Coordinates of C-alpha atoms (C1' of nucleotides) in Angstrom, one line a residue:
Chain A
M1 CA -0.4 -0.4 0.4
T2 CA 2.7 2.9 0.4
Q3 CA 6.0 2.9 -1.2
L4 CA 9.3 4.7 -0.8
Q5 CA 8.7 7.8 -2.7
R6 CA 9.1 11.2 -4.1
R7 CA 6.3 13.2 -2.7
K8 CA 3.7 11.2 -0.9
I9 CA 0.3 10.9 -2.6
P10 CA -2.0 9.4 -1.0
D11 CA -2.7 5.9 -3.0
A12 CA -6.6 7.4 -2.9
A13 CA -5.3 10.0 -4.7
I14 CA -3.4 7.6 -7.1
A15 CA -6.2 5.5 -7.5
R16 CA -8.7 8.9 -8.9
L17 CA -6.0 10.5 -10.9
P18 CA -6.7 8.1 -14.6
I19 CA -10.4 8.8 -13.6
Y20 CA -9.9 12.9 -14.1
L21 CA -7.0 12.4 -17.0
Q22 CA -10.0 10.5 -18.5
I23 CA -12.4 13.3 -18.2
L24 CA -9.7 15.9 -19.3
N25 CA -9.0 14.1 -22.5
N26 CA -12.4 14.2 -23.1
L27 CA -12.2 18.0 -22.4
A28 CA -9.4 18.4 -24.7
V29 CA -11.0 17.1 -27.4
T30 CA -13.8 19.2 -27.5
N31 CA -11.3 22.3 -27.0
V32 CA -11.8 23.3 -23.5
L33 CA -9.0 25.3 -22.3
R34 CA -9.7 25.7 -18.5
F35 CA -11.6 23.6 -16.1
S36 CA -12.4 24.6 -12.1
S37 CA -12.4 22.4 -9.5
D38 CA -16.3 22.2 -9.3
E39 CA -16.2 21.6 -12.8
L40 CA -14.0 18.0 -11.9
A41 CA -15.9 17.1 -9.8
A42 CA -19.1 17.4 -11.4
L43 CA -17.6 15.2 -14.1
A44 CA -16.0 12.7 -12.0
G45 CA -18.9 12.3 -9.3
V46 CA -16.8 13.2 -6.6
N47 CA -16.5 16.2 -4.4
A48 CA -14.8 19.7 -5.3
A49 CA -12.3 19.4 -2.4
K50 CA -11.4 16.2 -3.1
V51 CA -10.5 17.2 -6.4
R52 CA -8.6 20.2 -5.1
K53 CA -6.9 18.4 -2.3
D54 CA -5.9 15.5 -5.0
L55 CA -4.7 18.4 -7.8
S56 CA -2.6 19.4 -5.5
Y57 CA -0.4 16.7 -4.6
L58 CA 1.2 17.0 -8.0
G59 CA 2.0 21.1 -7.2
S60 CA 0.4 24.5 -7.3
Y61 CA -0.7 24.1 -10.8
G62 CA -4.2 25.9 -10.8
T63 CA -4.6 30.0 -10.4
R64 CA -6.8 31.3 -7.9
G65 CA -9.9 32.9 -9.2
V66 CA -9.7 31.1 -12.4
G67 CA -9.4 27.2 -12.3
Y68 CA -6.5 25.0 -13.8
E69 CA -5.3 24.3 -17.8
V70 CA -6.6 21.6 -19.1
T71 CA -3.6 20.8 -21.2
Y72 CA -1.2 21.5 -18.7
L73 CA -2.9 19.6 -16.1
I74 CA -2.8 16.5 -18.4
Y75 CA 0.6 16.6 -18.5
Q76 CA 1.3 16.8 -15.0
I77 CA -1.2 13.6 -14.2
K78 CA 0.6 11.9 -17.2
R79 CA 3.5 12.9 -15.9
E80 CA 3.6 11.7 -11.8
L81 CA 1.3 8.6 -13.3
G82 CA 3.8 8.0 -15.7
L83 CA 2.1 7.4 -18.6
M84 CA 4.8 9.7 -20.7
R85 CA 6.3 6.1 -22.1
E86 CA 4.2 3.8 -23.4
W87 CA 4.3 0.2 -21.3
N88 CA 4.4 -2.8 -22.8
V89 CA 1.6 -5.7 -21.8
V90 CA 2.3 -9.7 -21.5
V91 CA -0.9 -11.7 -21.7
V92 CA -1.0 -15.4 -19.6
G93 CA -4.0 -17.3 -20.9
A94 CA -5.3 -17.4 -24.3
G95 CA -9.3 -18.3 -23.7
N96 CA -12.0 -15.6 -24.1
L97 CA -10.9 -13.1 -21.8
G98 CA -7.5 -13.2 -22.6
C99 CA -8.1 -13.0 -26.7
A100 CA -10.6 -10.0 -26.3
L101 CA -8.7 -7.9 -24.0
A102 CA -5.3 -8.9 -25.8
K103 CA -7.6 -7.2 -28.6
F104 CA -9.3 -4.5 -26.6
D105 CA -8.7 -0.6 -27.7
G106 CA -8.7 0.1 -24.5
F107 CA -5.2 -1.2 -23.7
L108 CA -3.6 0.4 -27.2
S109 CA -5.1 3.5 -27.0
R110 CA -4.0 4.4 -23.4
G111 CA -0.3 3.4 -23.8
F112 CA -0.6 -0.1 -22.9
P113 CA -0.2 -2.5 -26.3
V114 CA -0.2 -5.7 -25.6
V115 CA 2.4 -7.1 -27.4
G116 CA 2.7 -11.1 -26.6
I117 CA 0.4 -13.3 -25.1
V118 CA 0.8 -17.0 -23.8
D119 CA -0.9 -20.3 -22.9
N120 CA 0.6 -23.5 -21.4
D121 CA -2.4 -25.4 -23.7
P122 CA -0.9 -27.2 -26.8
K123 CA -3.7 -26.9 -28.5
K124 CA -3.8 -23.0 -28.5
I125 CA -0.5 -22.4 -28.7
G126 CA 0.2 -21.3 -32.0
R127 CA -3.3 -20.2 -33.0
T128 CA -4.0 -16.9 -34.3
T129 CA -5.8 -13.6 -32.5
S130 CA -5.9 -10.3 -34.0
S131 CA -2.1 -9.5 -34.8
L132 CA -0.9 -12.1 -32.2
T133 CA 0.2 -15.6 -32.3
V134 CA -0.3 -17.2 -29.0
G135 CA 3.3 -18.2 -28.0
D136 CA 3.7 -21.2 -25.3
V137 CA 4.0 -20.2 -21.1
A138 CA 7.3 -21.5 -20.9
D139 CA 9.2 -18.8 -23.7
L140 CA 7.7 -16.2 -21.1
K141 CA 11.5 -15.3 -19.7
N142 CA 12.6 -14.7 -23.7
I143 CA 9.3 -12.7 -24.3
V144 CA 9.6 -10.4 -21.6
R145 CA 13.4 -9.7 -22.6
D146 CA 12.3 -9.4 -26.3
E147 CA 9.9 -7.4 -25.9
K148 CA 10.8 -5.4 -23.5
V149 CA 7.5 -6.5 -21.4
N150 CA 6.2 -4.1 -18.4
I151 CA 3.2 -5.7 -17.0
G152 CA 1.5 -9.4 -16.8
V153 CA -1.9 -10.1 -16.8
I154 CA -3.4 -13.3 -15.7
T155 CA -6.4 -14.5 -17.2
T156 CA -5.5 -18.8 -16.6
S157 CA -8.0 -20.4 -14.8
S158 CA -7.8 -19.8 -11.3
A159 CA -6.1 -23.7 -10.9
A160 CA -3.2 -22.3 -13.7
A161 CA -3.2 -18.5 -12.1
Q162 CA -0.8 -19.6 -9.0
S163 CA 1.9 -20.8 -11.2
A164 CA 1.6 -18.1 -13.6
A165 CA 2.1 -15.3 -11.4
D166 CA 5.3 -17.8 -10.6
A167 CA 6.7 -17.6 -14.2
L168 CA 5.7 -13.6 -14.4
I169 CA 8.1 -13.2 -12.0
E170 CA 10.6 -15.4 -12.9
A171 CA 11.2 -13.1 -16.1
G172 CA 11.4 -10.6 -13.9
I173 CA 8.1 -8.1 -14.2
T174 CA 6.5 -6.7 -11.0
S175 CA 3.0 -5.6 -12.0
I176 CA 0.4 -7.9 -12.1
L177 CA -3.6 -8.0 -13.7
N178 CA -5.1 -10.5 -12.1
F179 CA -8.5 -11.4 -13.5
A180 CA -8.4 -15.2 -11.9
P181 CA -10.5 -15.6 -8.9
V182 CA -7.7 -16.3 -6.5
V183 CA -5.6 -14.3 -4.1
L184 CA -1.8 -14.0 -5.8
S185 CA 0.9 -15.5 -3.6
T186 CA 4.1 -12.9 -4.3
P187 CA 6.8 -11.1 -3.5
S188 CA 6.5 -7.8 -1.7
S189 CA 8.6 -6.3 -4.0
V190 CA 5.2 -6.8 -7.0
S191 CA 2.6 -4.5 -7.0
V192 CA -0.2 -6.6 -7.9
R193 CA -4.3 -5.3 -8.6
H194 CA -6.9 -8.3 -8.2
V195 CA -10.1 -7.7 -10.3
D196 CA -12.2 -10.1 -10.0
L197 CA -15.7 -10.4 -12.0
G198 CA -17.7 -12.5 -9.4
V199 CA -16.6 -10.5 -6.5
E200 CA -18.3 -7.3 -8.5
L201 CA -21.1 -8.8 -8.7
Q202 CA -21.7 -10.1 -4.9
I203 CA -20.8 -6.9 -3.9
L204 CA -23.7 -5.4 -6.2
S205 CA -25.8 -8.4 -4.9
Y206 CA -25.5 -7.0 -1.1
Y207 CA -26.9 -3.5 -1.9
E208 CA -29.4 -4.8 -4.4
Q209 CA -30.4 -7.7 -2.0
M210 CA -30.9 -4.7 0.8
R211 CA -32.6 -2.6 -1.6
I212 CA -35.6 -5.4 -1.8
E213 CA -35.8 -6.1 1.9
T214 CA -36.1 -2.3 2.9
G215 CA -38.6 -2.3 0.1
I216 CA -36.9 0.6 -2.0
K217 CA -38.9 1.2 -5.2
S218 CA -37.1 0.2 -8.3
D219 CA -38.7 3.7 -9.1
S220 CA -35.1 6.6 -8.7
S221 CA -35.8 7.1 -5.5
P222 CA -33.5 9.4 -4.2
E223 CA -30.7 9.8 -1.2
L224 CA -29.4 6.3 -1.2
S225 CA -25.7 6.5 -2.5
K226 CA -24.3 4.6 -5.4
V227 CA -21.6 2.6 -4.4
G228 CA -18.5 2.1 -6.0
V229 CA -16.2 4.4 -8.0
Q230 CA -16.2 5.6 -4.2
Chain B
M1 CA -21.5 4.3 0.2
T2 CA -24.1 3.9 2.5
Q3 CA -27.8 2.1 2.4
L4 CA -30.5 1.9 4.8
Q5 CA -29.2 -1.0 6.5
R6 CA -30.6 -4.1 8.7
R7 CA -27.4 -4.1 10.4
K8 CA -24.7 -1.9 10.1
I9 CA -22.1 -4.1 8.0
P10 CA -19.1 -1.0 6.7
D11 CA -18.8 -1.3 3.1
A12 CA -15.1 -2.3 3.2
A13 CA -15.6 -5.3 4.7
I14 CA -18.3 -6.0 2.5
A15 CA -15.8 -5.7 0.0
R16 CA -13.9 -8.1 1.9
L17 CA -16.5 -10.8 1.8
P18 CA -16.6 -12.6 -1.4
I19 CA -12.6 -13.1 -0.8
Y20 CA -13.0 -15.1 1.7
L21 CA -16.6 -16.6 0.5
Q22 CA -14.3 -17.4 -2.5
I23 CA -11.1 -19.0 -0.4
L24 CA -13.4 -21.2 2.4
N25 CA -15.1 -22.6 -0.4
N26 CA -11.9 -23.9 -2.1
L27 CA -12.0 -25.1 1.5
A28 CA -14.8 -26.9 2.0
V29 CA -13.7 -28.4 -1.8
T30 CA -10.7 -30.0 -0.3
N31 CA -13.0 -31.6 3.1
V32 CA -11.2 -28.8 5.8
L33 CA -14.0 -28.6 8.5
R34 CA -12.1 -24.9 10.8
F35 CA -9.9 -22.6 10.4
S36 CA -8.7 -19.7 12.2
S37 CA -8.5 -16.3 12.1
D38 CA -5.2 -16.7 10.8
E39 CA -5.5 -19.1 8.6
L40 CA -7.9 -17.4 7.0
A41 CA -5.6 -14.4 7.2
A42 CA -3.1 -16.1 5.3
L43 CA -4.8 -16.8 2.5
A44 CA -6.9 -13.6 1.9
G45 CA -3.3 -11.9 2.7
V46 CA -4.7 -9.4 5.2
N47 CA -4.3 -9.5 9.1
A48 CA -6.0 -12.1 12.0
A49 CA -7.4 -9.0 13.7
K50 CA -9.1 -7.9 10.3
V51 CA -11.1 -11.3 9.6
R52 CA -11.7 -11.4 12.9
K53 CA -13.8 -7.8 13.0
D54 CA -15.3 -9.0 9.6
L55 CA -16.6 -11.7 10.4
S56 CA -17.3 -10.8 13.4
Y57 CA -19.9 -8.3 12.0
L58 CA -22.2 -11.6 10.4
G59 CA -22.3 -12.5 14.4
S60 CA -20.5 -14.2 16.9
Y61 CA -19.9 -17.6 14.9
G62 CA -17.0 -18.6 15.7
T63 CA -15.5 -20.5 18.9
R64 CA -13.1 -19.2 20.7
G65 CA -9.3 -21.5 21.9
V66 CA -11.2 -23.9 18.0
G67 CA -12.1 -21.2 15.1
Y68 CA -15.3 -20.8 12.5
E69 CA -16.5 -23.7 10.7
V70 CA -15.6 -23.7 7.3
T71 CA -19.7 -24.8 6.5
Y72 CA -21.0 -22.9 9.2
L73 CA -19.8 -19.1 7.9
I74 CA -19.6 -19.9 4.0
Y75 CA -23.5 -20.0 4.5
Q76 CA -22.9 -17.0 6.9
I77 CA -21.6 -14.8 4.2
K78 CA -23.4 -16.2 1.1
R79 CA -26.5 -15.0 3.1
E80 CA -25.5 -11.6 3.8
L81 CA -24.2 -11.2 0.8
G82 CA -27.6 -12.1 -0.8
L83 CA -26.4 -15.3 -2.5
M84 CA -29.0 -17.6 -1.3
R85 CA -30.7 -16.8 -4.9
E86 CA -29.4 -16.4 -8.9
W87 CA -29.6 -12.6 -10.1
N88 CA -29.8 -12.9 -13.2
V89 CA -27.6 -10.6 -15.4
V90 CA -28.2 -8.8 -19.5
V91 CA -24.4 -8.1 -21.4
V92 CA -25.0 -4.7 -23.5
G93 CA -22.5 -4.8 -25.6
A94 CA -22.1 -7.8 -27.8
G95 CA -18.3 -6.8 -29.0
N96 CA -15.6 -8.8 -27.8
L97 CA -15.5 -8.5 -24.0
G98 CA -19.1 -8.9 -24.1
C99 CA -18.9 -11.9 -25.5
A100 CA -16.2 -13.0 -24.0
L101 CA -17.8 -12.4 -21.2
A102 CA -21.4 -13.7 -21.4
K103 CA -19.5 -17.2 -21.9
F104 CA -17.4 -16.8 -18.9
D105 CA -17.6 -19.1 -16.2
G106 CA -17.0 -17.3 -13.4
F107 CA -20.4 -15.7 -14.2
L108 CA -22.5 -18.7 -13.6
S109 CA -20.5 -20.8 -11.4
R110 CA -20.8 -18.0 -8.9
G111 CA -24.5 -18.0 -9.2
F112 CA -24.7 -15.4 -11.9
P113 CA -26.0 -16.5 -14.9
V114 CA -25.9 -14.4 -18.0
V115 CA -29.7 -14.9 -19.6
G116 CA -29.3 -12.2 -23.1
I117 CA -27.0 -10.3 -24.4
V118 CA -27.9 -7.1 -26.2
D119 CA -26.7 -3.9 -28.8
N120 CA -27.9 -1.6 -30.9
D121 CA -25.9 -2.6 -34.4
P122 CA -27.8 -4.4 -36.7
K123 CA -24.8 -5.9 -37.7
K124 CA -24.5 -7.3 -34.3
I125 CA -28.0 -8.5 -33.7
G126 CA -29.0 -11.7 -34.3
R127 CA -25.5 -13.4 -34.3
T128 CA -24.9 -16.3 -31.5
T129 CA -22.3 -16.2 -29.1
S130 CA -22.3 -19.4 -27.3
S131 CA -25.7 -20.5 -26.1
L132 CA -27.4 -16.4 -26.8
T133 CA -28.7 -14.6 -29.2
V134 CA -28.1 -11.4 -29.5
G135 CA -30.5 -9.3 -29.3
D136 CA -32.1 -5.8 -29.8
V137 CA -31.2 -3.1 -27.0
A138 CA -34.5 -1.2 -28.4
D139 CA -35.7 -4.7 -26.9
L140 CA -33.7 -4.1 -23.2
K141 CA -37.6 -3.2 -21.1
N142 CA -38.6 -7.5 -22.6
I143 CA -35.6 -9.2 -21.8
V144 CA -35.8 -7.6 -17.9
R145 CA -39.1 -8.4 -17.7
D146 CA -39.1 -11.4 -19.0
E147 CA -35.6 -13.2 -17.9
K148 CA -36.4 -11.7 -14.8
V149 CA -33.1 -9.7 -15.1
N150 CA -31.1 -7.9 -11.4
I151 CA -28.2 -6.7 -12.8
G152 CA -26.9 -5.0 -16.4
V153 CA -23.0 -4.9 -17.1
I154 CA -21.9 -2.6 -19.8
T155 CA -19.4 -3.4 -22.4
T156 CA -20.2 -1.1 -24.9
S157 CA -17.9 1.6 -26.3
S158 CA -17.5 4.6 -24.3
A159 CA -19.9 6.9 -26.5
A160 CA -22.6 4.5 -26.0
A161 CA -22.4 4.1 -22.5
Q162 CA -24.0 6.3 -20.8
S163 CA -27.0 5.2 -23.2
A164 CA -27.0 1.4 -22.6
A165 CA -27.0 3.0 -18.6
D166 CA -29.9 5.2 -19.2
A167 CA -31.9 1.7 -21.3
L168 CA -31.3 0.0 -17.9
I169 CA -32.2 2.0 -15.8
E170 CA -35.1 2.9 -18.0
A171 CA -36.0 -1.3 -18.0
G172 CA -35.5 -1.0 -14.3
I173 CA -32.3 -2.0 -13.7
T174 CA -30.5 -1.2 -10.2
S175 CA -27.5 -2.5 -9.7
I176 CA -24.7 -1.6 -12.8
L177 CA -20.9 -3.3 -13.9
N178 CA -19.4 -1.2 -15.7
F179 CA -16.3 -2.0 -18.3
A180 CA -16.6 1.4 -20.5
P181 CA -14.1 4.0 -19.4
V182 CA -16.7 7.1 -18.3
V183 CA -17.8 7.8 -14.9
L184 CA -22.0 7.2 -15.5
S185 CA -24.3 10.0 -14.4
T186 CA -27.1 7.7 -12.7
P187 CA -29.6 8.5 -9.8
S188 CA -28.8 7.5 -6.4
S189 CA -31.1 4.6 -5.9
V190 CA -29.2 2.6 -8.6
S191 CA -25.7 0.9 -7.0
V192 CA -22.5 1.3 -10.1
R193 CA -19.6 -0.7 -9.6
H194 CA -16.7 0.8 -12.7
V195 CA -13.7 -1.4 -13.5
D196 CA -11.5 0.3 -16.1
L197 CA -8.9 -1.7 -17.4
G198 CA -6.9 1.2 -18.0
V199 CA -7.5 2.8 -15.4
E200 CA -5.8 -0.6 -13.4
L201 CA -3.1 -0.4 -16.0
Q202 CA -2.3 3.3 -14.9
I203 CA -2.2 2.4 -11.4
L204 CA 0.0 -0.1 -11.9
S205 CA 2.2 2.0 -13.9
Y206 CA 2.2 4.7 -11.3
Y207 CA 4.3 1.9 -9.1
E208 CA 6.5 0.1 -11.5
Q209 CA 7.4 3.8 -12.2
M210 CA 8.4 4.3 -8.6
R211 CA 10.5 1.4 -8.4
I212 CA 12.3 2.4 -11.3
E213 CA 12.9 5.7 -9.8
T214 CA 14.0 4.7 -6.6
G215 CA 16.1 1.7 -8.1
I216 CA 14.7 -1.2 -7.0
K217 CA 16.0 -4.3 -8.9
S218 CA 13.4 -6.7 -10.4
D219 CA 14.9 -9.0 -8.3
S220 CA 12.7 -9.3 -5.1
S221 CA 13.6 -6.9 -2.5
P222 CA 11.9 -7.0 1.0
E223 CA 9.6 -4.7 2.7
L224 CA 7.6 -3.1 -0.5
S225 CA 3.5 -3.7 0.0
K226 CA 1.2 -5.3 -2.9
V227 CA -1.0 -2.8 -4.0
G228 CA -4.9 -3.2 -4.6
V229 CA -6.3 -5.7 -2.3
Q230 CA -5.9 -3.8 0.1
Chain C
dT1 C1' -15.1 38.7 -7.1
dG2 C1' -14.0 33.5 -7.7
dT3 C1' -11.6 29.8 -7.2
dT4 C1' -7.2 27.6 -5.5
dG5 C1' -5.1 25.6 -1.5
dT6 C1' -4.9 23.8 2.7
dG7 C1' -4.6 23.2 8.1
dA8 C1' -8.2 21.3 11.2
dA9 C1' -12.4 18.6 12.2
dC10 C1' -14.6 14.7 11.0
dG11 C1' -15.3 10.4 10.2
dC12 C1' -14.2 5.7 8.5
dT13 C1' -11.1 1.4 8.1
dT14 C1' -7.7 -0.7 10.5
dT15 C1' -4.5 -2.7 14.0
dC16 C1' -3.3 -3.3 18.9
dA17 C1' -4.5 -5.5 22.5
dC18 C1' -6.6 -8.2 26.6
dA19 C1' -10.9 -10.1 28.4
dG20 C1' -13.7 -13.4 27.8
dC21 C1' -15.1 -18.0 27.0
dT22 C1' -14.0 -23.4 25.6
Chain D
dA1 C1' -3.8 -22.9 26.3
dG2 C1' -5.4 -21.2 22.1
dC3 C1' -8.4 -18.3 20.0
dT4 C1' -12.2 -15.4 19.2
dG5 C1' -14.9 -10.9 20.0
dT6 C1' -13.9 -6.1 21.1
dG7 C1' -13.4 -1.5 22.7
dA8 C1' -9.9 1.5 22.7
dA9 C1' -6.0 3.8 20.0
dA10 C1' -3.9 4.7 16.1
dG11 C1' -3.7 6.1 11.2
dC12 C1' -5.6 7.5 6.3
dG13 C1' -9.2 9.6 3.8
dT14 C1' -12.9 13.3 3.0
dT15 C1' -14.8 17.2 4.0
dC16 C1' -15.1 21.7 6.2
dA17 C1' -14.0 26.0 5.7
dC18 C1' -11.5 30.5 5.2
dA19 C1' -7.0 32.5 4.0
dA20 C1' -4.6 33.6 -0.5
dC21 C1' -4.0 35.4 -4.5
dA22 C1' -5.2 36.5 -10.0

DNA sequence: TGTTGTGAACGCTTTCACAGCT
DNA sequence: AGCTGTGAAAGCGTTCACAACA
């Protein structure tokens, strides 16, 4: 959760910067030059004080009485997040989800080209999906070296996920995005983000059940707040 | 973030219950009968005090000096999360990701059958993917009624996501899982969880960059902690 | 005048530490 | 003796409210 830091930015703020960035990119496309904390707050679904605090961690880049400059803030957020360069991604697990992610626009368009996809199933190795050929997980070390991979995405079955993680770490990868529904055991020098789609639905289920039990009509009734996104 | 409640369980604890459940289900499969907070903590990658607090919100279901019973705790967690029943899911957006999710085992196996998939692209409507035929988003209201849908999953482009959300809400859906990289504007009576794959990678990028700048060797060096999963 | 930047207050979450049971 | 359950303390994150300043 904490790391050695240049300037200490809270993890919670770091997690929101990509959302602000997304919104500012949209504003830039529509030629908006400036924004206030109020405006960004409304678009991001948070409150203005939070936006100001978050942006203040980057430095004092606003102008009192005026607001912030869109392009300058985009630059600062990208710099802070390490997005001035591309980060190459390898997908481990060439099932439906893995192949869909390998083709997924959202990765490349945000600076994360998928440069490889591997599996351990001989039936899948050699298949071509979009512009990639499925490689052998045994070659991971070479692929990571040759393609300068920085991030591994695990889309295997849960049974295979830990050994996928081990292979990535063995190959020198220190950033892992895991879609398998297991908690990976990794050294503390490796960053893991765990996206469990089942978990997301189960959390929704809890709040949905609560709405049913407390008898909220499915018509929009006020003053029950949105979960997620914080 | 807060809702009307039966017994107040903190949101942070709710978000961990599915992870415990996952682990306990694995223990049950291997015929483990009991566990201690220490054991579950190690498997979940959290500390034992947190496990005990989290489980205590469900009631006092442990035995001092002994531990907790696996099957009984599974039952209690499922009851609390609303998993004693199935929740039907409809996917909006029949692109690569949407089709992959519709086929995804992880949903059905955890009690979330995907009963429909829709799109607004006439070229996609009518196609068959796994056992489902892509429907017209204009029929969403009927599908939700006929198939008793509880949860909507949005896998459209970001441009179409807001109107997909509007259509779901119009059809009476109050739980949405959104994969499009936009912040949805929804009434507060609707629960939204936002999974932005680009955002996940950008957060990893920040910590990866920090490791590079602070000169951590890619060999496992101690005392930098894992991010995510909390 | 309008909006930022930020100490201080508040509230939520985690952790500690130990009393209470088995 | 061992492990749970839980008040109390500590740690974070959010929000308030206003001084600073263009």
